mmCIF file of C-alpha atoms in Angstrom:
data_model
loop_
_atom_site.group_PDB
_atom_site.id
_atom_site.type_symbol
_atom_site.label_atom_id
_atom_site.label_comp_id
_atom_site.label_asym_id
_atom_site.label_seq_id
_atom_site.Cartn_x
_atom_site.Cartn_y
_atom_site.Cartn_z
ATOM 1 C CA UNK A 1 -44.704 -57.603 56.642
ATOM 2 C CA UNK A 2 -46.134 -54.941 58.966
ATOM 3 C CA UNK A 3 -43.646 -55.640 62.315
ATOM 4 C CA UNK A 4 -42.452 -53.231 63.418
ATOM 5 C CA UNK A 5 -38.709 -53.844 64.397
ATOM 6 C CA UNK A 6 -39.203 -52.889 68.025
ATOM 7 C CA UNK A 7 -41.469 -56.087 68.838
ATOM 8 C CA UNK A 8 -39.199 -58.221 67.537
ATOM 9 C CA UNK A 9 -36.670 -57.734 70.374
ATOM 10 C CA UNK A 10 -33.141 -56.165 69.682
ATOM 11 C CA UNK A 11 -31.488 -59.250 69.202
ATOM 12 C CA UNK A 12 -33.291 -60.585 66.706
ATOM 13 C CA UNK A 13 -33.522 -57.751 64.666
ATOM 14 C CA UNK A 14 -29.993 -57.463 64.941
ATOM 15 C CA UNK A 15 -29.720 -60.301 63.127
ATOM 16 C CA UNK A 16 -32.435 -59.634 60.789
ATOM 17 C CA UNK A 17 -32.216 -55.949 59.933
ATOM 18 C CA UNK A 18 -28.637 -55.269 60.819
ATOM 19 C CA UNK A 19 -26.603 -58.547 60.076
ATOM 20 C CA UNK A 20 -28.272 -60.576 57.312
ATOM 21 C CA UNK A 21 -28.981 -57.732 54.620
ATOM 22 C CA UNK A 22 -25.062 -56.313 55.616
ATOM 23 C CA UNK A 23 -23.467 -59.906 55.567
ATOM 24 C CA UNK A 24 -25.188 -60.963 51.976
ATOM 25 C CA UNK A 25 -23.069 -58.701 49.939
ATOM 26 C CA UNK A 26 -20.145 -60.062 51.419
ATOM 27 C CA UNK A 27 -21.123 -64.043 50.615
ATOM 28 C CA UNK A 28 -22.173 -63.114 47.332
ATOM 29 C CA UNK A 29 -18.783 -61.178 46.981
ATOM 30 C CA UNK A 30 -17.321 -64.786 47.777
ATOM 31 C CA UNK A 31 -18.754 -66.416 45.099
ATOM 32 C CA UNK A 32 -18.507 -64.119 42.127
ATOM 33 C CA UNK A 33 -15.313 -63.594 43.231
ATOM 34 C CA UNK A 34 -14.478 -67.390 42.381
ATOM 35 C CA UNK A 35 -13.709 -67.569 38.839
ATOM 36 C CA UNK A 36 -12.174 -64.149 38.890
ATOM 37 C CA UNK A 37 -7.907 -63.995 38.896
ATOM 38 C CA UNK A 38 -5.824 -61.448 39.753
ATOM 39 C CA UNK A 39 -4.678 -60.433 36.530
ATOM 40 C CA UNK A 40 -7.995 -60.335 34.920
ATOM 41 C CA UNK A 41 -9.484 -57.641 33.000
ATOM 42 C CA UNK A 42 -12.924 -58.076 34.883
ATOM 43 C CA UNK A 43 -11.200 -57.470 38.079
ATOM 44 C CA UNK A 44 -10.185 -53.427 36.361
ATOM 45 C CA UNK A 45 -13.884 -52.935 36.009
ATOM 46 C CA UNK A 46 -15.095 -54.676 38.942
ATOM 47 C CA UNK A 47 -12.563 -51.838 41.147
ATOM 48 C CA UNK A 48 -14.004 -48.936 38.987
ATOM 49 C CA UNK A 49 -17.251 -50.016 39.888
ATOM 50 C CA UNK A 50 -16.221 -50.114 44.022
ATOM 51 C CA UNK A 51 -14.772 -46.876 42.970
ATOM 52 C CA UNK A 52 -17.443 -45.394 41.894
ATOM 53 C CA UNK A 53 -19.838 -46.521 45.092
ATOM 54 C CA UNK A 54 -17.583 -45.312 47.373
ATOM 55 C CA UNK A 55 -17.595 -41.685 45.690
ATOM 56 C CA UNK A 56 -21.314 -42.134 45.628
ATOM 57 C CA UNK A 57 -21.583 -42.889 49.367
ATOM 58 C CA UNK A 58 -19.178 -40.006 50.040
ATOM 59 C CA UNK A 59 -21.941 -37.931 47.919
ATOM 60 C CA UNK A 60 -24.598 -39.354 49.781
ATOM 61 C CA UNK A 61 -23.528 -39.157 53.805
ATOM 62 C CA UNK A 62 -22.489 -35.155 52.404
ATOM 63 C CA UNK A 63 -25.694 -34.240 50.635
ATOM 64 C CA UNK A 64 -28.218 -36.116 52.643
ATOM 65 C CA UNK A 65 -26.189 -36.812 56.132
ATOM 66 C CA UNK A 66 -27.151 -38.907 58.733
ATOM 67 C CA UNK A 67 -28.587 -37.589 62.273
ATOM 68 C CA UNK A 68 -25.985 -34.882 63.981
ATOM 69 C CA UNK A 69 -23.776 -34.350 60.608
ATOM 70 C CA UNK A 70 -27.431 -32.871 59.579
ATOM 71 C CA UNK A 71 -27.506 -29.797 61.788
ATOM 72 C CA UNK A 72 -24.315 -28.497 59.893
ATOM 73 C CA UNK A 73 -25.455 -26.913 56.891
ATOM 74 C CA UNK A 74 -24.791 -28.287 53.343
ATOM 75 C CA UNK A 75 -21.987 -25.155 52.446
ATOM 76 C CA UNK A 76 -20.123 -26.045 55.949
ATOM 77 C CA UNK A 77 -20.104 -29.226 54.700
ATOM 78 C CA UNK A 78 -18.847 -29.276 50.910
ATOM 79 C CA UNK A 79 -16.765 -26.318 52.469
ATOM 80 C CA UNK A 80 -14.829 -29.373 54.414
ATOM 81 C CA UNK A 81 -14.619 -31.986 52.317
ATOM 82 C CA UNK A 82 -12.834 -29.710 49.944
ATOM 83 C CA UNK A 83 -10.722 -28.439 52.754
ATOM 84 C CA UNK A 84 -9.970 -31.917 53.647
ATOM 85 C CA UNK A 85 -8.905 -32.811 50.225
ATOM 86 C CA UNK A 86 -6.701 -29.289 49.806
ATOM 87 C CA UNK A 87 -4.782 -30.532 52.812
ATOM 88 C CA UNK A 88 -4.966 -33.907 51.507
ATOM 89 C CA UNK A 89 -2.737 -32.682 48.192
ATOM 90 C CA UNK A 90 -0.514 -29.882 50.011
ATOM 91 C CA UNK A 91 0.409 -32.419 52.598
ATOM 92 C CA UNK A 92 1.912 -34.574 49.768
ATOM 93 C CA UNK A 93 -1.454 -36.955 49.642
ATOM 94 C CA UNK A 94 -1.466 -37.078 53.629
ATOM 95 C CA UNK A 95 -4.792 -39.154 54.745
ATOM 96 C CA UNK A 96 -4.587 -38.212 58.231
ATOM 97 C CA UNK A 97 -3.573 -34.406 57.116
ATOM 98 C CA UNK A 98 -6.595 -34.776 55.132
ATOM 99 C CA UNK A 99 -9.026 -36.112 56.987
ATOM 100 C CA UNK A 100 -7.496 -33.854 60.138
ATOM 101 C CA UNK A 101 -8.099 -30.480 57.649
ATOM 102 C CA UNK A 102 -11.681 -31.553 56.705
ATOM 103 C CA UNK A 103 -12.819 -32.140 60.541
ATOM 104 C CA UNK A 104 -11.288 -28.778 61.627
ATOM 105 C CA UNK A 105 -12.987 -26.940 58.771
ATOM 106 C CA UNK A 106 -16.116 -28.538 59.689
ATOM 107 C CA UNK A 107 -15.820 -27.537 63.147
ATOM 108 C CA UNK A 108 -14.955 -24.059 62.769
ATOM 109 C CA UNK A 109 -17.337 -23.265 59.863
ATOM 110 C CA UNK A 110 -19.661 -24.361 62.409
ATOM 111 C CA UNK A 111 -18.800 -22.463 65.531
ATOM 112 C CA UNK A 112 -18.667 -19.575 63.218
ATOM 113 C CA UNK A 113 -22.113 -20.119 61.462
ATOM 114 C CA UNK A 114 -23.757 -19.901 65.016
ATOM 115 C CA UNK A 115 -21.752 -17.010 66.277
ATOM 116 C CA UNK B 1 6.754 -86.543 51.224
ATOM 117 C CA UNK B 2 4.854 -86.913 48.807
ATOM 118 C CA UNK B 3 1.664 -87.578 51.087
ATOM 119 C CA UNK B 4 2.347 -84.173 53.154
ATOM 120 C CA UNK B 5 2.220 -82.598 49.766
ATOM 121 C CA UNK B 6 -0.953 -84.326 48.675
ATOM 122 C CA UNK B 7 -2.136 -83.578 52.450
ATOM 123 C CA UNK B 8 -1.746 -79.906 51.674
ATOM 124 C CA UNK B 9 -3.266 -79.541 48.214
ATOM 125 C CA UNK B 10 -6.385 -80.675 50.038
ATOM 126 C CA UNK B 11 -6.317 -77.665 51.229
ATOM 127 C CA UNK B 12 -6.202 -78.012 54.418
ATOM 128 C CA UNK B 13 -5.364 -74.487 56.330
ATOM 129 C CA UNK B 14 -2.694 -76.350 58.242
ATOM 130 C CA UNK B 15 0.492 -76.395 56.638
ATOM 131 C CA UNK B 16 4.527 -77.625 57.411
ATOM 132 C CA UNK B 17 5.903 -76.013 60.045
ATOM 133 C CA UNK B 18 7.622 -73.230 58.302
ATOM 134 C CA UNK B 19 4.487 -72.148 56.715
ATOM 135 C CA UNK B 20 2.493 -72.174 60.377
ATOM 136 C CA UNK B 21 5.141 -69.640 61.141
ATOM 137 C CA UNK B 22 5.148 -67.547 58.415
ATOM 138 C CA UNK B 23 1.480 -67.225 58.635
ATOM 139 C CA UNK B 24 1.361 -66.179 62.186
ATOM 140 C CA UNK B 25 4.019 -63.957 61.184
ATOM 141 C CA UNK B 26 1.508 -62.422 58.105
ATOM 142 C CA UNK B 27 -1.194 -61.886 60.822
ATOM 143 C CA UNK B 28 1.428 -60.075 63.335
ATOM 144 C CA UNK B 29 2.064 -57.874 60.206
ATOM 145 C CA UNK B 30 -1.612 -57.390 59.497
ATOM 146 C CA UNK B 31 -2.059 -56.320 62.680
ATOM 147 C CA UNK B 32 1.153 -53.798 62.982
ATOM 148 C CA UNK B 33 -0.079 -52.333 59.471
ATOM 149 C CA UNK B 34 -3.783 -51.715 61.512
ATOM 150 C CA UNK B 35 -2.375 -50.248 64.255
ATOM 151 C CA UNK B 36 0.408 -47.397 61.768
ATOM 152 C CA UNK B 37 -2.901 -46.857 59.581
ATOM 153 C CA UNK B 38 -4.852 -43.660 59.826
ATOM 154 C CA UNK B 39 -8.089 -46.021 60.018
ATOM 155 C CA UNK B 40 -7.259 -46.336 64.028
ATOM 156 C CA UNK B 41 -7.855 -42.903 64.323
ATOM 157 C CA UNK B 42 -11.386 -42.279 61.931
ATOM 158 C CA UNK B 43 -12.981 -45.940 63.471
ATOM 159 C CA UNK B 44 -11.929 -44.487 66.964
ATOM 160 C CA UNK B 45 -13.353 -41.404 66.381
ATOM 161 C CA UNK B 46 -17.055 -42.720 64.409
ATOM 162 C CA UNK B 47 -17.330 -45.808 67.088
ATOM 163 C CA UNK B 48 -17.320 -43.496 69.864
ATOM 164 C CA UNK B 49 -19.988 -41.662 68.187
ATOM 165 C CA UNK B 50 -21.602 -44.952 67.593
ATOM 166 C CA UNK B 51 -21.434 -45.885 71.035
ATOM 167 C CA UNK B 52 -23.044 -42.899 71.977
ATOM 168 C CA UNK B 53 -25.800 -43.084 69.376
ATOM 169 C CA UNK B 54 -26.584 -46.565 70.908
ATOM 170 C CA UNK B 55 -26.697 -45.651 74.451
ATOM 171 C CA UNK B 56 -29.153 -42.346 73.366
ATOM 172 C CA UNK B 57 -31.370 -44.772 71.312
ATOM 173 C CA UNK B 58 -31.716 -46.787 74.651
ATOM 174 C CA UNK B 59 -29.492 -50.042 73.518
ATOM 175 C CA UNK B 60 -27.497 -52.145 75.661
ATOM 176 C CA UNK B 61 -24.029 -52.163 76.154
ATOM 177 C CA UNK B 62 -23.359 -55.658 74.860
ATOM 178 C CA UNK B 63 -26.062 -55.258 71.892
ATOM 179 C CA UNK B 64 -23.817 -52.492 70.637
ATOM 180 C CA UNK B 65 -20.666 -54.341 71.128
ATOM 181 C CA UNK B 66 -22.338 -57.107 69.058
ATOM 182 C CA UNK B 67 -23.234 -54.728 66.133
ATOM 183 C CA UNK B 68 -19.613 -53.838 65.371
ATOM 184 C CA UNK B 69 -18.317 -56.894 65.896
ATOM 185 C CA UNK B 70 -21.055 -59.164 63.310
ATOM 186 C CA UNK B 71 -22.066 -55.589 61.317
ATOM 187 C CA UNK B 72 -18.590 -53.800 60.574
ATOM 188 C CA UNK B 73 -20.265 -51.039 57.935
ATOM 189 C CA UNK B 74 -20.055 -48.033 60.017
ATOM 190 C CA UNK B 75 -22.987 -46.398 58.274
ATOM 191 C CA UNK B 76 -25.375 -49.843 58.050
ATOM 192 C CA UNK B 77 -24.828 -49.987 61.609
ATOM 193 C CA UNK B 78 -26.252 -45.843 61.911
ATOM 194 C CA UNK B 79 -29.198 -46.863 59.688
ATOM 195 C CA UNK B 80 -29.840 -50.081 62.012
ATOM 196 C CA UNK B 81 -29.736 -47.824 65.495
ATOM 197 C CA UNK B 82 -32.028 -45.421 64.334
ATOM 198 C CA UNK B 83 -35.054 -47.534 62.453
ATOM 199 C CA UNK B 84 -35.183 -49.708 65.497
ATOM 200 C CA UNK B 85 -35.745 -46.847 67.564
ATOM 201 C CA UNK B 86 -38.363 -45.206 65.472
ATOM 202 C CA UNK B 87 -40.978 -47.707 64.800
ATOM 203 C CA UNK B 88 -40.154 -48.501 60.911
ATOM 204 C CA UNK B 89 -41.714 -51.654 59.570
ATOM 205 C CA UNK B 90 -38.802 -54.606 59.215
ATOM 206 C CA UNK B 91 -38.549 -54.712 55.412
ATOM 207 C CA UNK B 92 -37.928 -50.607 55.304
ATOM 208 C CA UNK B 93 -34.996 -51.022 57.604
ATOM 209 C CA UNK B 94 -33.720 -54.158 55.831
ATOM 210 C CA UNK B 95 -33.866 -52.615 52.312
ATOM 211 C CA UNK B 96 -32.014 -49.384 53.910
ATOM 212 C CA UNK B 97 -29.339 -51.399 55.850
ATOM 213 C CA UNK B 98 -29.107 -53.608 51.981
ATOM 214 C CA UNK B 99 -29.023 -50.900 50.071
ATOM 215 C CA UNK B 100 -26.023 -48.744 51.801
ATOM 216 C CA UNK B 101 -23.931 -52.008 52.165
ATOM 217 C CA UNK B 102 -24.539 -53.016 48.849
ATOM 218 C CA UNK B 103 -20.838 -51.034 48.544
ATOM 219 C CA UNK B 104 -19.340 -54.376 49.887
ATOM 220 C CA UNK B 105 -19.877 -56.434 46.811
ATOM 221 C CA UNK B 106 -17.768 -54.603 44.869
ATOM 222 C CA UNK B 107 -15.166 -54.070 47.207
ATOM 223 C CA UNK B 108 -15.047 -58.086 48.616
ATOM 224 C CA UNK B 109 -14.880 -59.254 44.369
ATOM 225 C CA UNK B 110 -12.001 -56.923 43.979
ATOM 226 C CA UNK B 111 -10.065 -58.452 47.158
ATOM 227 C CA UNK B 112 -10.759 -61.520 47.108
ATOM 228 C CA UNK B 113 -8.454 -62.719 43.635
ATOM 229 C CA UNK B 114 -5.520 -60.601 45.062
ATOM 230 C CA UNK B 115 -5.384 -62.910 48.318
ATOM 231 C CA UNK B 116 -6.899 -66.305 47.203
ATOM 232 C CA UNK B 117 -4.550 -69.178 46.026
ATOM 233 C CA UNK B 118 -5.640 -71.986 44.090
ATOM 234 C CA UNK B 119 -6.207 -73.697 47.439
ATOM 235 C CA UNK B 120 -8.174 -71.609 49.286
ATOM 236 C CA UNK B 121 -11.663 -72.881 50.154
ATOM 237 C CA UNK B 122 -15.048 -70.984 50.768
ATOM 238 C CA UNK B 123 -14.704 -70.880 54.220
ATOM 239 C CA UNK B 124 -11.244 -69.920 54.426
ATOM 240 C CA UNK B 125 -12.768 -66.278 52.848
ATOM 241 C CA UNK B 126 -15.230 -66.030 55.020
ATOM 242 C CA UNK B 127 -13.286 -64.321 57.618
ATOM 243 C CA UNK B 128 -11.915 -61.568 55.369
ATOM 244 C CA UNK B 129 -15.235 -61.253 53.521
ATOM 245 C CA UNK B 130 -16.513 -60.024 56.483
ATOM 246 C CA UNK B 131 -13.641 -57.833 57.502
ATOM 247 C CA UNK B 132 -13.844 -56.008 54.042
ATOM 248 C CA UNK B 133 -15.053 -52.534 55.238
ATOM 249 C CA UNK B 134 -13.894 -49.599 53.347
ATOM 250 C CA UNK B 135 -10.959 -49.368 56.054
ATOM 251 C CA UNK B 136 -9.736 -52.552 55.963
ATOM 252 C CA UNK B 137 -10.295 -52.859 51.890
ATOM 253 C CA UNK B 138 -7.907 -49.560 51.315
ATOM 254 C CA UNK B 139 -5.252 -50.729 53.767
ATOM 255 C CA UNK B 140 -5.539 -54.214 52.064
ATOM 256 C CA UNK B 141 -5.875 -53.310 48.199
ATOM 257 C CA UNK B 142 -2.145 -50.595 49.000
ATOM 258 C CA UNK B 143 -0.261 -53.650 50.979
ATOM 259 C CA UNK B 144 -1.138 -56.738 49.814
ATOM 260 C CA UNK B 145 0.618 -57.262 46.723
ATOM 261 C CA UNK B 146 3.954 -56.766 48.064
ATOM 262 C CA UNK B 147 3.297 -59.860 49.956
ATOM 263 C CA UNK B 148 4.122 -63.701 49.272
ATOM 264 C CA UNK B 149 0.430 -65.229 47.684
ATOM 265 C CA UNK B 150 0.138 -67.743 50.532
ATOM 266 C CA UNK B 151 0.436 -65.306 53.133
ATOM 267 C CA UNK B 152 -2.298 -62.990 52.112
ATOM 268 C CA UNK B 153 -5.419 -64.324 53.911
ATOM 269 C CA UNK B 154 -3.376 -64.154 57.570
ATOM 270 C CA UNK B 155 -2.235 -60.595 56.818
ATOM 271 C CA UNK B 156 -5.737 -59.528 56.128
ATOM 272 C CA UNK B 157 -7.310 -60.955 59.152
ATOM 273 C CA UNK B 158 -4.324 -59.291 60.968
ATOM 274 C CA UNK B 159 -5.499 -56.466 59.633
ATOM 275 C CA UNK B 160 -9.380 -56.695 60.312
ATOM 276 C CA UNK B 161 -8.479 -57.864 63.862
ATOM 277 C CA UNK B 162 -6.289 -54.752 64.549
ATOM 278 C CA UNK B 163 -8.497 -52.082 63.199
ATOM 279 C CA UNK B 164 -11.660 -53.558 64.681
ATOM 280 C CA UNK B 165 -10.332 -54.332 68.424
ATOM 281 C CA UNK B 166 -10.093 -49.986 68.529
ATOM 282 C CA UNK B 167 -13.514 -49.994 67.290
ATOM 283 C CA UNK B 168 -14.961 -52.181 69.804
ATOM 284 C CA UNK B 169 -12.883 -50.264 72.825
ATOM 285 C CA UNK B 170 -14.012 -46.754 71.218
ATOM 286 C CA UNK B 171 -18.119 -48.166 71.193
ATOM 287 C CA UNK B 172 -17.492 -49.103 74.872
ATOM 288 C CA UNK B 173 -15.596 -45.349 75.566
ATOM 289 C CA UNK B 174 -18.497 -43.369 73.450
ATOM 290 C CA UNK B 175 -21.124 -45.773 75.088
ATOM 291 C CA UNK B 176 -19.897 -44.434 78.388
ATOM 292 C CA UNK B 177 -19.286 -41.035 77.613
ATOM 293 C CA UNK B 178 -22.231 -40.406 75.703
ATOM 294 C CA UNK B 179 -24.544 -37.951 78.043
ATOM 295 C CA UNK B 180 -21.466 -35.672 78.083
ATOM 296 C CA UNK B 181 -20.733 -35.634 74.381
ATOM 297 C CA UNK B 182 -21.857 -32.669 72.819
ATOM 298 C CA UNK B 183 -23.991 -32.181 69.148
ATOM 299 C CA UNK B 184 -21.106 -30.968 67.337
ATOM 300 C CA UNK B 185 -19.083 -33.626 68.444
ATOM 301 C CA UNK B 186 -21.435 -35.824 67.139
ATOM 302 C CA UNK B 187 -21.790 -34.191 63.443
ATOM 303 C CA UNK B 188 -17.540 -34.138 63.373
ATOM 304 C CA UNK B 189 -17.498 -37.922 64.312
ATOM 305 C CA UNK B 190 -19.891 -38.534 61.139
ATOM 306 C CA UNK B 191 -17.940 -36.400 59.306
ATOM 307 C CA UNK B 192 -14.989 -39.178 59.892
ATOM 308 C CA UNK B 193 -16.738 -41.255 57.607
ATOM 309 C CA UNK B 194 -17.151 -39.423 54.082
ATOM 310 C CA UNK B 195 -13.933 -37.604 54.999
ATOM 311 C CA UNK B 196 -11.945 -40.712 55.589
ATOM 312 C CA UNK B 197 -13.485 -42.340 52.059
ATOM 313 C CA UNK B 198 -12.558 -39.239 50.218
ATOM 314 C CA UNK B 199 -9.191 -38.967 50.887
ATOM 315 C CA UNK B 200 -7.940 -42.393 50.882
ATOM 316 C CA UNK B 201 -9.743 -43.583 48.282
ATOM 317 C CA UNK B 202 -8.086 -40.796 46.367
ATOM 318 C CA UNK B 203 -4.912 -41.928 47.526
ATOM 319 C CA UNK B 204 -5.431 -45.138 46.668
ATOM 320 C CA UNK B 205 -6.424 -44.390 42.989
ATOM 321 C CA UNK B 206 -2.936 -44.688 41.128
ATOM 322 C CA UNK B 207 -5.096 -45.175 37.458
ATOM 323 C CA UNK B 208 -6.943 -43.005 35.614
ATOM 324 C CA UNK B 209 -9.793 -45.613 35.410
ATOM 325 C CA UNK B 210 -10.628 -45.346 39.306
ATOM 326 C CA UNK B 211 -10.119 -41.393 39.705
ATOM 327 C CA UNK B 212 -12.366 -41.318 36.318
ATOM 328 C CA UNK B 213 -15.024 -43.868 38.332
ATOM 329 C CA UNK B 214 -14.612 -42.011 41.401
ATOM 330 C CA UNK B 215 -15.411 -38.761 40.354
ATOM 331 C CA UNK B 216 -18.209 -39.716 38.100
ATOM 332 C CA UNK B 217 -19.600 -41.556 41.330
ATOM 333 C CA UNK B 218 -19.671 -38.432 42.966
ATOM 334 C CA UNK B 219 -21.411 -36.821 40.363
ATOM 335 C CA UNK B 220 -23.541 -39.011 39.210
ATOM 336 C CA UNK B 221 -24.939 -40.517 42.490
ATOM 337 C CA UNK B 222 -26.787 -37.323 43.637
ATOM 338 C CA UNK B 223 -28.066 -36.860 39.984
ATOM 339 C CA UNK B 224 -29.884 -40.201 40.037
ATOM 340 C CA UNK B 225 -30.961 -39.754 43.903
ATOM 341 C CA UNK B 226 -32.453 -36.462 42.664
ATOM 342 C CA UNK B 227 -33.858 -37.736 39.676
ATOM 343 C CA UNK B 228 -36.086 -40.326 42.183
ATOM 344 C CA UNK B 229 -34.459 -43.095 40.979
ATOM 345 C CA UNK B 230 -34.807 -46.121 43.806
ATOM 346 C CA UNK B 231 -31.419 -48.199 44.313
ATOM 347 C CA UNK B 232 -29.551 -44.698 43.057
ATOM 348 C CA UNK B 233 -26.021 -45.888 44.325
ATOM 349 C CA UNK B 234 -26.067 -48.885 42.878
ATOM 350 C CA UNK B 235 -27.318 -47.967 39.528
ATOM 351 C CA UNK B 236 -25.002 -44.396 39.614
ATOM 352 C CA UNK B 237 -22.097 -46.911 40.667
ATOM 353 C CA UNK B 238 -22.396 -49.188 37.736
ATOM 354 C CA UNK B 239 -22.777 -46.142 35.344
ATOM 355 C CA UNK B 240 -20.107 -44.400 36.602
ATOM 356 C CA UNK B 241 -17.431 -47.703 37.072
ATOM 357 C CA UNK B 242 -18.966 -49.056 33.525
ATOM 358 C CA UNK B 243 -18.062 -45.313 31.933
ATOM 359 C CA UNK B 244 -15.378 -44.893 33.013
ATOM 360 C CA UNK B 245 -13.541 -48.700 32.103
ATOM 361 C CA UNK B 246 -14.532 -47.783 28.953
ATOM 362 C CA UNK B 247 -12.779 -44.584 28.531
ATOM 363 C CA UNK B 248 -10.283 -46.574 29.860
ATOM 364 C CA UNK B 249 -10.569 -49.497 27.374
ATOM 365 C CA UNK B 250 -10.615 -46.829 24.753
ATOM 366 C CA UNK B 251 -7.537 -44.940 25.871
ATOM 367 C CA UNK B 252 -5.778 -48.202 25.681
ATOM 368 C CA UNK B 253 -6.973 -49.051 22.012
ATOM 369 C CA UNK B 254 -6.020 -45.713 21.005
ATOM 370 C CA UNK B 255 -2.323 -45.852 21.903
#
């Protein structure tokens, strides 16, 4: 239970650490998925619940970011995302013109942060 | 006649003629609806910071090719890259990579019945199972249903194909590059990822009952991290998606 996952060699880990516990949500999502139809009620709630993860892993990688994103500090960072999203509604719900607004806010909050 | 018929209710992937056509046809679409989507651009942008992560954390080339290609979860694969580099034991970076790709559940249950016909086996899911990233889900969930039932499954493959061939070119170009890439570069090709969720997810929320769940997922997510609570996104998920169906179930009863 102790190994470490750099004795175990990268390929094996790979498949251990990185494709097993990645790939399982996807089989099970295969099977529960089974007796579900497209019309069905269950399905409404099942999409509010993928919903709601994927505003909770936008909260997440924001609030607690992973490696580089961390150097940028938290206001820089809420700063973009609702950047991104004003550019997101201006430009007529524009992903790219959202996405595009968010980085560049990002960036130059930065730049100017360190001036 | 009747045999071919009986032949194909078997469910056999290989149908008349017409139908082998057709498909091929669905997965040309697929991947013409990868390559017009704004996913090109955000996986271009985070694999090349993946690449780069790998080649700093001392991986090979190939290894990080192989990632993308049997991972596809942008940030499992970040969590994978950096607890192999720094010594964590194998069940902490198993329950990390579990527990941010736990997302995928909920995502490959809500595809899934849009694209399956009453003749599609297990293993004729598998592939699109394990396409279903948030790119490929968005793009799928907005363009499927204007498609024929039986063509589905090739047009989603299409599309996993077409957004992850740019993803394993831009790990090989950041892989490369990566000495010359500077820290801010890094942080804005992270960035892609939240960014990208935000916006399209947004866009992609026609009801009340997902920009209800998607906003309470926001809020509530950091509230349970904060509060200490272990398996936070999948507890502030079901919350959230649970509360806000049943506004939505009330709203309905109401009219």
């Amino acid at each position: 239970m102790t190994t470490t996952v750099r004795e175990l060699g990268p390929y094996l880990a790979l498949l251990l650490v990185g494709f097993l516990p990645n790939e399982i949500w996807r089989w099970l999502g295969i099977v529960l998925a089974r007796e579900i139809d497209e019309g069905s009620e269950v399905l409404v709630w099942v999409r509010a619940v993928a919903t709601a993860v994927l505003g909770g892993v936008v909260a997440q990688l924001v609030f607690s970011p992973p490696g580089a994103l961390a150097t940028i500090p938290l206001l820089i960072r809420m700063s973009a995302v609702a950047g991104g999203f004003l550019g997101f509604v201006i430009a007529r719900r524009s992903v790219f013109v959202g996405v595009l607004g968010g980085e560049i806010v990002l960036v130059l909050g930065d730049l100017l942060w360190r001036l | 006649m009747f045999l071919f018929r009986s032949f194909q209710s078997s469910g056999e992937p290989q149908g008349p003629q017409g139908d082998a056509v057709s498909a091929s046809g669905a997965f040309a679409r697929g991947l013409r609806a990868a390559l017009n989507s704004v996913f090109v651009y955000v996986l271009v942008g985070t694999y090349i910071g993946y690449g780069a992560l790998s080649h700093d954390l001392g991986f090979s080339l190939l290894w990080a090719e192989l990632s993308t290609a049997v991972m596809w979860a942008g940030p499992a694969q970040v969590i994978v890259v950096s607890t192999l580099g720094s010594g964590s034991t194998l069940i902490q970076a198993a329950v990390a990579v579990a527990l941010s790709s736990m997302r995928l559940l909920p995502m490959v249950v809500a595809l899934l019945p849009l694209i399956k016909t009453p003749r599609t086996r297990y293993r004729h899911l598998l592939l699109p199972a394990h396409f279903t990233a948030v790119s490929v889900w968005v793009e799928a969930l907005r363009l499927v249903p204007g498609l024929p039932r039986e063509h589905r499954i090739a047009f989603c493959n299409g599309l996993g194909v077409g957004l992850m061939s740019p993803a394993l070119l831009a790990t090989v170009v950041g892989y490369v590059l990566a000495s010359q890439l500077p820290t801010l570069f890094a942080a804005a090709v992270l960035f892609l990822t939240p960014m990208s969720f935000f916006v399209s997810t947004v866009r992609n929320s026609r009801q009340l009952v997902d920009r209800l769940a998607f906003a309470l997922g926001i809020v509530l997510t950091p509230l349970f991290a904060f509060a200490k609570f272990e398996l936070d996104l999948l507890f502030a998920g079901l919350v959230a998606g649970t509360l806000a169906y049943g506004i939505h179930r009330w709203r309905a009863a109401r009219r």
